[in-house]
mmCIF file of C-alpha atoms and ligand atoms in Angstrom:
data_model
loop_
_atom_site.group_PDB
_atom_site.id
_atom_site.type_symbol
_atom_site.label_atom_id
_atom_site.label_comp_id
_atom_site.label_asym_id
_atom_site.label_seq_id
_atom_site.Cartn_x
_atom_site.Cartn_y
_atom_site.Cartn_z
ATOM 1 C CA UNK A 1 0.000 0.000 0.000
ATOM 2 C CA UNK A 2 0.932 3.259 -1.005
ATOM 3 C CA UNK A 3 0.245 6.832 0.448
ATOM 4 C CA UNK A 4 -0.687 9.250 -2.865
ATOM 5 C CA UNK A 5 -1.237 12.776 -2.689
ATOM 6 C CA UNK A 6 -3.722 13.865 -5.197
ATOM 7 C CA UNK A 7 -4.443 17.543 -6.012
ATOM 8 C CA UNK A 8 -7.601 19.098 -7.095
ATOM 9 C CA UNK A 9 -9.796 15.962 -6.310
ATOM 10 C CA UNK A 10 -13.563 17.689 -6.275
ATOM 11 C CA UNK A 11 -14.324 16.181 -9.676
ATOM 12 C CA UNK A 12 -12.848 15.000 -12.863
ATOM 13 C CA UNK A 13 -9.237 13.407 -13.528
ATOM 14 C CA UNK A 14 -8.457 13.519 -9.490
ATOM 15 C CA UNK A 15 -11.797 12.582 -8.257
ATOM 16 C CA UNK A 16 -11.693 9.830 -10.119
ATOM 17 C CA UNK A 17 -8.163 8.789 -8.910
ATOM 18 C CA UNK A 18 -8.795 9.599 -5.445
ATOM 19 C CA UNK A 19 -12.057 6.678 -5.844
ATOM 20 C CA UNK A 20 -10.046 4.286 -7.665
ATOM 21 C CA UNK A 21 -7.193 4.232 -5.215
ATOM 22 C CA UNK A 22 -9.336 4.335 -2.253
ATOM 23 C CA UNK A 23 -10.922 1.622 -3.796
ATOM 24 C CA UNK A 24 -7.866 -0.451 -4.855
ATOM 25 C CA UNK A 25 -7.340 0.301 -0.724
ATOM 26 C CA UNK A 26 -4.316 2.179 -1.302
ATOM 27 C CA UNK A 27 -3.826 5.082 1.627
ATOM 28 C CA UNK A 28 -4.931 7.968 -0.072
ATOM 29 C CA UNK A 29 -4.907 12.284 0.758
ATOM 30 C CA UNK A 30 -6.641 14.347 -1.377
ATOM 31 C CA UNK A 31 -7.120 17.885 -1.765
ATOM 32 C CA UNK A 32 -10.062 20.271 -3.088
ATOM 33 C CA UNK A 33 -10.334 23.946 -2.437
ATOM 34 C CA UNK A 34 -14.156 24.419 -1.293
ATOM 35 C CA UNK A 35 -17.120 22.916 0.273
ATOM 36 C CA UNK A 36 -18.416 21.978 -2.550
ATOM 37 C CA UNK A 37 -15.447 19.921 -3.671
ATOM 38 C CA UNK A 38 -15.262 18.383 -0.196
ATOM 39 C CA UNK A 39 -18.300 17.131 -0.897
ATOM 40 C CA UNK A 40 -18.042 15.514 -3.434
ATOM 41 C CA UNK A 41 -14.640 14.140 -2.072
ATOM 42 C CA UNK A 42 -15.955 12.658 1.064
ATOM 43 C CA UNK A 43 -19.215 10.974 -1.104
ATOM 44 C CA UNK A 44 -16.769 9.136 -4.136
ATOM 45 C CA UNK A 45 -14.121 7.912 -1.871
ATOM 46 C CA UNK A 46 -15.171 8.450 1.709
ATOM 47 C CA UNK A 47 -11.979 6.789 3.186
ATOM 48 C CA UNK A 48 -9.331 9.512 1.324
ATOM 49 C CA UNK A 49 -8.305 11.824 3.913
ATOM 50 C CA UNK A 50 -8.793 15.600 2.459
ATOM 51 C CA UNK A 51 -7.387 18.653 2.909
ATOM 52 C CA UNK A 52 -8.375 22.167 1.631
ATOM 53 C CA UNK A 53 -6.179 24.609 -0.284
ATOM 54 C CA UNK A 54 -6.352 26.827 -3.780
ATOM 55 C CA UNK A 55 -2.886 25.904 -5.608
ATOM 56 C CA UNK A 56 -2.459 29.927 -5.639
ATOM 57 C CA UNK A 57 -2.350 30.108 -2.367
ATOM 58 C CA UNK A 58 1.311 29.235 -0.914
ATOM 59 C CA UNK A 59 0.568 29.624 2.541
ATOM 60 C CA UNK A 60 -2.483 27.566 2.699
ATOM 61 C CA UNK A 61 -0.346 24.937 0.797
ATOM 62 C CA UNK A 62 1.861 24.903 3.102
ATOM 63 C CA UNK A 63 -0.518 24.999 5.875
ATOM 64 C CA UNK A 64 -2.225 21.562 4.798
ATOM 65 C CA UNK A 65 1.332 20.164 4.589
ATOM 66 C CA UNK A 66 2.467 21.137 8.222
ATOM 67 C CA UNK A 67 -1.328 18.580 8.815
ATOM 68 C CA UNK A 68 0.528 15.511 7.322
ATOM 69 C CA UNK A 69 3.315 14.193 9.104
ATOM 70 C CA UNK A 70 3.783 10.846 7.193
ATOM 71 C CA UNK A 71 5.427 10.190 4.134
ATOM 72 C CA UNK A 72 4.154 10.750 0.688
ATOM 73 C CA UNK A 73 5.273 7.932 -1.687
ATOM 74 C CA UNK A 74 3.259 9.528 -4.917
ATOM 75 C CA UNK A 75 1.921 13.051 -5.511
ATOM 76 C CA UNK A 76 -0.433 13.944 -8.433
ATOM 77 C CA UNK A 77 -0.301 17.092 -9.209
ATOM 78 C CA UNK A 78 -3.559 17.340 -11.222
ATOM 79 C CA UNK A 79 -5.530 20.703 -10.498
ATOM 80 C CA UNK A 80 -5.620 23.175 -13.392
ATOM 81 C CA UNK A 81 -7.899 25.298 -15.309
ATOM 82 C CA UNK A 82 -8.550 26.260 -18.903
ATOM 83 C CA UNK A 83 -8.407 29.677 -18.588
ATOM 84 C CA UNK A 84 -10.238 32.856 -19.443
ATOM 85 C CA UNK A 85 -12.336 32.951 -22.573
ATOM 86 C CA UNK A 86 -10.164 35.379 -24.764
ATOM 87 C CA UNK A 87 -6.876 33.949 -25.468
ATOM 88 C CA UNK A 88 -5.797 34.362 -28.219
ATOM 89 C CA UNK A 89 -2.302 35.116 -29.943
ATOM 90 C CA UNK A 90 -4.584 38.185 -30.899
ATOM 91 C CA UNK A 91 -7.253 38.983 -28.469
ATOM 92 C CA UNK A 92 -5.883 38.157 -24.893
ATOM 93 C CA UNK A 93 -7.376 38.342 -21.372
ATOM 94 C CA UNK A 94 -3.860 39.104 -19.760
ATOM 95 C CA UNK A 95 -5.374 39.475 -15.979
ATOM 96 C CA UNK A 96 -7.180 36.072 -16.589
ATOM 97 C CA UNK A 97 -3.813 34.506 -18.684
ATOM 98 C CA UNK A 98 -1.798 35.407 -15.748
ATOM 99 C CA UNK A 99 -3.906 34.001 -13.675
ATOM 100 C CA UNK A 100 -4.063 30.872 -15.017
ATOM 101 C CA UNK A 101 -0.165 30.483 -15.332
ATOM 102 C CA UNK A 102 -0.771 30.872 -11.512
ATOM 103 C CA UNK A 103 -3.024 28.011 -11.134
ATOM 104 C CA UNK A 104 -1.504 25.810 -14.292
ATOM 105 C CA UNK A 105 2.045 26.063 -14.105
ATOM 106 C CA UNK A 106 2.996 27.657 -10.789
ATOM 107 C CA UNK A 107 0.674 26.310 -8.350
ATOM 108 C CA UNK A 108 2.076 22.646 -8.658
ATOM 109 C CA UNK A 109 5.501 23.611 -8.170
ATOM 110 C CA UNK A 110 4.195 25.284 -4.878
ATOM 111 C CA UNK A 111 2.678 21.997 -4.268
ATOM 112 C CA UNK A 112 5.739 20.029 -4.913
ATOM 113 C CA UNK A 113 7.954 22.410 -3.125
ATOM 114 C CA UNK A 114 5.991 22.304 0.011
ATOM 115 C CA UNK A 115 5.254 18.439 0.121
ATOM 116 C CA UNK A 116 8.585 17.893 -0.668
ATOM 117 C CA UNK A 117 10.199 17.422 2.552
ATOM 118 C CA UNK A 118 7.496 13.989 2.972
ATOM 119 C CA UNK A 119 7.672 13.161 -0.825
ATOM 120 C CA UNK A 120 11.529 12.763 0.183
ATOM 121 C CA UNK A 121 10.775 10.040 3.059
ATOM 122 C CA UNK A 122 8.461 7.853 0.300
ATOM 123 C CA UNK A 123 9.079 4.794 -0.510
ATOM 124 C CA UNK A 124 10.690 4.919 -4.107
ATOM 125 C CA UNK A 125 8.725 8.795 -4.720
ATOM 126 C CA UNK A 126 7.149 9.864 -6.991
ATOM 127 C CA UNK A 127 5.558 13.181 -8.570
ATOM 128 C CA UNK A 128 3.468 13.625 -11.749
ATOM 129 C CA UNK A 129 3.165 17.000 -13.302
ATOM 130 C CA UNK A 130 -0.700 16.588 -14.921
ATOM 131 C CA UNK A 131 -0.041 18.223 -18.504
ATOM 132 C CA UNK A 132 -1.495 18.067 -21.581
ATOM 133 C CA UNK A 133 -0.596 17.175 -25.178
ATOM 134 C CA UNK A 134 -1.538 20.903 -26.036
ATOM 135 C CA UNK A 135 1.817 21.506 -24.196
ATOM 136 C CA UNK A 136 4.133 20.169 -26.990
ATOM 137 C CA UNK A 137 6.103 22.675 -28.983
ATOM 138 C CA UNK A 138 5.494 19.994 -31.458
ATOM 139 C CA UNK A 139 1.489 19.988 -31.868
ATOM 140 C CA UNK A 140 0.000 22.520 -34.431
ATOM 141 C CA UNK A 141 -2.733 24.771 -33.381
ATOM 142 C CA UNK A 142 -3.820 28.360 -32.023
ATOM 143 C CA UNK A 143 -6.634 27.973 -30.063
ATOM 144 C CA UNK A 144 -7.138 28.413 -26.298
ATOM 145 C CA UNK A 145 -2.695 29.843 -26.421
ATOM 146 C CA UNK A 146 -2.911 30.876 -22.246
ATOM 147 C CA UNK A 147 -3.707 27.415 -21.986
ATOM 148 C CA UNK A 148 -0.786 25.754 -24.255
ATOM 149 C CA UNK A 149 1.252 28.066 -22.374
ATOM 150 C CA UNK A 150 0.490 26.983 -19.113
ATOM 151 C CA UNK A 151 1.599 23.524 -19.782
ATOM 152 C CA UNK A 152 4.679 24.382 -21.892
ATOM 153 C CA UNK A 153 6.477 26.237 -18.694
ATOM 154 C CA UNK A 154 4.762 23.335 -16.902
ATOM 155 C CA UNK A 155 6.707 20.783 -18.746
ATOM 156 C CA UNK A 156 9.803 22.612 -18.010
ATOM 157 C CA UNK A 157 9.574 22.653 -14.312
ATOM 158 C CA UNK A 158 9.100 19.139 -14.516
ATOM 159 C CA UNK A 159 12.016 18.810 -16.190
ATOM 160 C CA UNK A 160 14.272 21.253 -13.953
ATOM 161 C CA UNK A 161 12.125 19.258 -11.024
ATOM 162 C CA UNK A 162 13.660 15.945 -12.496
ATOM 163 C CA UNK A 163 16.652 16.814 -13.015
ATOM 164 C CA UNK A 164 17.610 18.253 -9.378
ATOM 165 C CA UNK A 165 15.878 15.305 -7.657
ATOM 166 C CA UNK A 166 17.365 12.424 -9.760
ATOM 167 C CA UNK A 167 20.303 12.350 -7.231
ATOM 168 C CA UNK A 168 18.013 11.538 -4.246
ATOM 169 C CA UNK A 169 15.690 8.982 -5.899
ATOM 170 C CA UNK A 170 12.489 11.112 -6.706
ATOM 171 C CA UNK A 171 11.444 10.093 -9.662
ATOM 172 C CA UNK A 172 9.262 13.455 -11.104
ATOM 173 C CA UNK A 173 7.271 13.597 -15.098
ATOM 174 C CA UNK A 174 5.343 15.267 -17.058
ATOM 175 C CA UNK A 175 1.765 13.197 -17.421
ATOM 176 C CA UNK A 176 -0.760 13.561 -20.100
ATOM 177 C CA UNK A 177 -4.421 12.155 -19.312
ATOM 178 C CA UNK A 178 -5.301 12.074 -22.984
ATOM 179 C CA UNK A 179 -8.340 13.743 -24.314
ATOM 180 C CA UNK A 180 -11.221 12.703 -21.571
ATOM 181 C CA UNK A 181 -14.676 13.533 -20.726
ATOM 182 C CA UNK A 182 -14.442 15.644 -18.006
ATOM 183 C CA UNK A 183 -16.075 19.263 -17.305
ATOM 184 C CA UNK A 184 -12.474 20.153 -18.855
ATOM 185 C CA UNK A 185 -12.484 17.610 -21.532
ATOM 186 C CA UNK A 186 -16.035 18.698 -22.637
ATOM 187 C CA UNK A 187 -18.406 15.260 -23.694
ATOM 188 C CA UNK A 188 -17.200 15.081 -27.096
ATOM 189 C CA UNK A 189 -13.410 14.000 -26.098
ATOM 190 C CA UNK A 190 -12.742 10.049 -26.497
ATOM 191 C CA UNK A 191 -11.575 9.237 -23.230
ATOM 192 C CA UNK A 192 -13.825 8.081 -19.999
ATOM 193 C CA UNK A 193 -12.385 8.984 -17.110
ATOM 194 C CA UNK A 194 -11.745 5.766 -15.674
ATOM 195 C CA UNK A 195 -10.042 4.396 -18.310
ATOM 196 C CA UNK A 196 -7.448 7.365 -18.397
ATOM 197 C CA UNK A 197 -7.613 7.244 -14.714
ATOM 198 C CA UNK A 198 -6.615 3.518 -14.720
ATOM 199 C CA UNK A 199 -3.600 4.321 -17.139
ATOM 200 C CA UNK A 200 -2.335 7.229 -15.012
ATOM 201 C CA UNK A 201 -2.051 4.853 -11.665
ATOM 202 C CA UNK A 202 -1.048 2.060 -13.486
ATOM 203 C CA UNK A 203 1.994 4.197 -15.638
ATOM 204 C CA UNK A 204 2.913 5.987 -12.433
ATOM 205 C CA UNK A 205 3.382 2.204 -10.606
ATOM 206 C CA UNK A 206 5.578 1.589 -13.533
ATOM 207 C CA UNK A 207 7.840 4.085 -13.844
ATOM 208 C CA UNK A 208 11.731 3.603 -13.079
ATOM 209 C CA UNK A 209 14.432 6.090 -11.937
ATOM 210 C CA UNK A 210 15.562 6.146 -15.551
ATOM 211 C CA UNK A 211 12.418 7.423 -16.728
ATOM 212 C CA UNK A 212 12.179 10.355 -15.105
ATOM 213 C CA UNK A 213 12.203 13.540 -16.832
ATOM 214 C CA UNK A 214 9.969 12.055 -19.466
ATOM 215 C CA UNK A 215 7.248 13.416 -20.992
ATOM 216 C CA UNK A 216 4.296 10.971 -21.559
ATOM 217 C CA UNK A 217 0.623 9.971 -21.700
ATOM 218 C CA UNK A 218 -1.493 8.215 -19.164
ATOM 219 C CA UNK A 219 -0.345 4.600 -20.832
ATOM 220 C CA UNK A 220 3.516 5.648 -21.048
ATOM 221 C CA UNK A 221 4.134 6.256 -24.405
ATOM 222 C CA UNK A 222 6.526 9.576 -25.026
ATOM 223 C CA UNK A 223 5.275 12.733 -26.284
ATOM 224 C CA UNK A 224 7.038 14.986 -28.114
ATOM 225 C CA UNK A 225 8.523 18.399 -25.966
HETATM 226 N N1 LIG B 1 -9.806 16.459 -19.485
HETATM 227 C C1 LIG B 1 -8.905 16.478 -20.455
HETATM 228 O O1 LIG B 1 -9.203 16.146 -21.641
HETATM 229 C C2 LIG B 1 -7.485 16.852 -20.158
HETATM 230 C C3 LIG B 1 -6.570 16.811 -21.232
HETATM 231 C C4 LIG B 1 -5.248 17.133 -20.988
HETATM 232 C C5 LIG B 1 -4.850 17.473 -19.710
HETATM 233 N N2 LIG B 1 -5.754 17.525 -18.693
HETATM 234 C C6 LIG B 1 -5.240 17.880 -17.365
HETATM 235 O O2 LIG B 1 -5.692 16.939 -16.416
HETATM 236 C C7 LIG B 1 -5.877 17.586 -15.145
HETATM 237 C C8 LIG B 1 -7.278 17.350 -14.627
HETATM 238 O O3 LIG B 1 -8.202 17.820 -15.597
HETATM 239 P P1 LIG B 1 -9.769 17.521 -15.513
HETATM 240 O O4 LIG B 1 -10.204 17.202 -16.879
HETATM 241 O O5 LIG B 1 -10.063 16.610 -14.395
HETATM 242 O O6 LIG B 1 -10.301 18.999 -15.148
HETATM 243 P P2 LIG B 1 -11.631 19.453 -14.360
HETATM 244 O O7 LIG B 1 -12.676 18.411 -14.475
HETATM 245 O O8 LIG B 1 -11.902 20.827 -14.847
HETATM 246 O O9 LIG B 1 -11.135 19.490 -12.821
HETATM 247 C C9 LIG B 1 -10.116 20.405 -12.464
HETATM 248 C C10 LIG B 1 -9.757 20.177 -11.015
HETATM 249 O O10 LIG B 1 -8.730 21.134 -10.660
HETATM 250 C C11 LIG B 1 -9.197 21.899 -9.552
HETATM 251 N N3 LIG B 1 -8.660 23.258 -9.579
HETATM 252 C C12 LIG B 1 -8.730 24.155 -10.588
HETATM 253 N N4 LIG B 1 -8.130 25.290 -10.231
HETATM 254 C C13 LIG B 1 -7.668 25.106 -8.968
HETATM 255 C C14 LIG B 1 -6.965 25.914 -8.050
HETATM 256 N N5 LIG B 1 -6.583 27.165 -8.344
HETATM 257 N N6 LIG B 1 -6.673 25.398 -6.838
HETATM 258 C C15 LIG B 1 -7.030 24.137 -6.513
HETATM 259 N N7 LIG B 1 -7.704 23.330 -7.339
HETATM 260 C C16 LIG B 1 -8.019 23.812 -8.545
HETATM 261 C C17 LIG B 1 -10.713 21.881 -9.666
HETATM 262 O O11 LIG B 1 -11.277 22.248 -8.420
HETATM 263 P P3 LIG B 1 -12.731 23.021 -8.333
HETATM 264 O O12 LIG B 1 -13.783 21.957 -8.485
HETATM 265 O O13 LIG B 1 -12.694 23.647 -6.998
HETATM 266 O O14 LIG B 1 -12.753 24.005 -9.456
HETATM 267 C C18 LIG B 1 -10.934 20.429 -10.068
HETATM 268 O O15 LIG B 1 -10.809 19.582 -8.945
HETATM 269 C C19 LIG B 1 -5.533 19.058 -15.381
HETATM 270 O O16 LIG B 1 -4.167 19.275 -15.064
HETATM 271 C C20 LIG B 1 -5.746 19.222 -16.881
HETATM 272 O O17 LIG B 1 -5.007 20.299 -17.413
HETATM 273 C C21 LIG B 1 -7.063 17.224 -18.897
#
């Protein structure tokens, strides 16, 4: 049995993980940021223990971590956002792009940075950066750029993550969940959410020291940077 750490676990992606790990009786914390989400927590997988913090809000991150006292053996760092409605390369919402580079791409390196000291006493660690395909330099398309942005300096702390933990055994990557129907996802994406949910747990078991730094999708197969 291991202890995960999932973020932003009020619905979708780490909802869903924090029910099928409860389930698979593996020890399980997750977080949401409102009432609302605790709800929701406590009703899919009533044994998780929870804990409450916005992933823009460093001190109540670190707050929530100063609550745990054992170690953390994986951490999903899954909560993100889409973003404000305008941006564009040529109409952008800079208050709500900023905003969302708060939430997308800084607020799980707070996460990481203040779990870290219990991430370091896990039992062969692990941290996954949630991304998304849409942050590849290598995929074509404009739409929804605050977004693609997010992830791209996303995948780069994971990186810079990976590379200055490889010497004490933390194994840290950049995740895709594929395209999955989820209020983010939208109904028309491919995906159910227990079948990328599945992949996620079962590629994070997998992984190796030698694989971290890698970017790659819920079943472990590379992505381009
Ligand atoms: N669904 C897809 O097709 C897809 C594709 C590629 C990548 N992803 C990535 O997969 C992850 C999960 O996506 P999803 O589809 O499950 O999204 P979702 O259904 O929209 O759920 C997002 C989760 O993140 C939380 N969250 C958002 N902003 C937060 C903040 N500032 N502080 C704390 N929690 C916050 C939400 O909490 P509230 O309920 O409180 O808002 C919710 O629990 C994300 O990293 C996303 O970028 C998803």
């Amino acid at each position: 049995m291991a202890h995960w750490l999932v973020v932003g676990a009020s619905r979708g992606i780490g909802l869903e993980a924090a029910r099928q790990l409860t389930a698979r009786g593996e020890r399980v914390t997750a977080s949401v940021r409102d009432a609302k989400g605790l709800a929701a927590l406590e009703a899919a997988a009533p044994r998780a223990a929870t804990l409450q913090f916005d992933t823009r809000d460093e001190a109540a991150i670190r707050a929530a971590a100063n609550q745990i006292s054992d170690p953390i053996d994986r951490l999903i760092a899954n909560a993100a956002a889409y973003g404000p409605k305008r941006q564009s390369s040529l109409d952008m919402d800079f208050d709500g792009a900023l905003d969302l580079l708060s939430t997308n791409t800084l607020g799980p390196l707070r996460v990481v940075q203040a779990f870290l000291p219990l991430v370091r006493r896990g039992r062969a660690p692990r941290i996954v950066m949630m991304t998304s395909i849409l942050g590849s330099m290598a995929i074509e398309g404009t739409f929804n750029v605050a977004y693609r942005v997010s992830k791209v300096g996303l995948n780069k702390i994971a990186r810079c993550l990976a590379a200055d933990l490889k010497k004490e055994n933390v194994i840290v990557v950049a995740m895709s969940p594929g395209w999955v129907r989820t209020d983010m996802g939208g109904p028309d994406a491919p995906l159910d959410v227990a079948d990328s949910v599945a992949g996620v747990i079962e590629t994070t078991e997998t992984l190796k020291l030698a694989d971290t730094g890698r970017y790659l999708d819920y079943r472990g197969a590379d992505i381009p940077w």
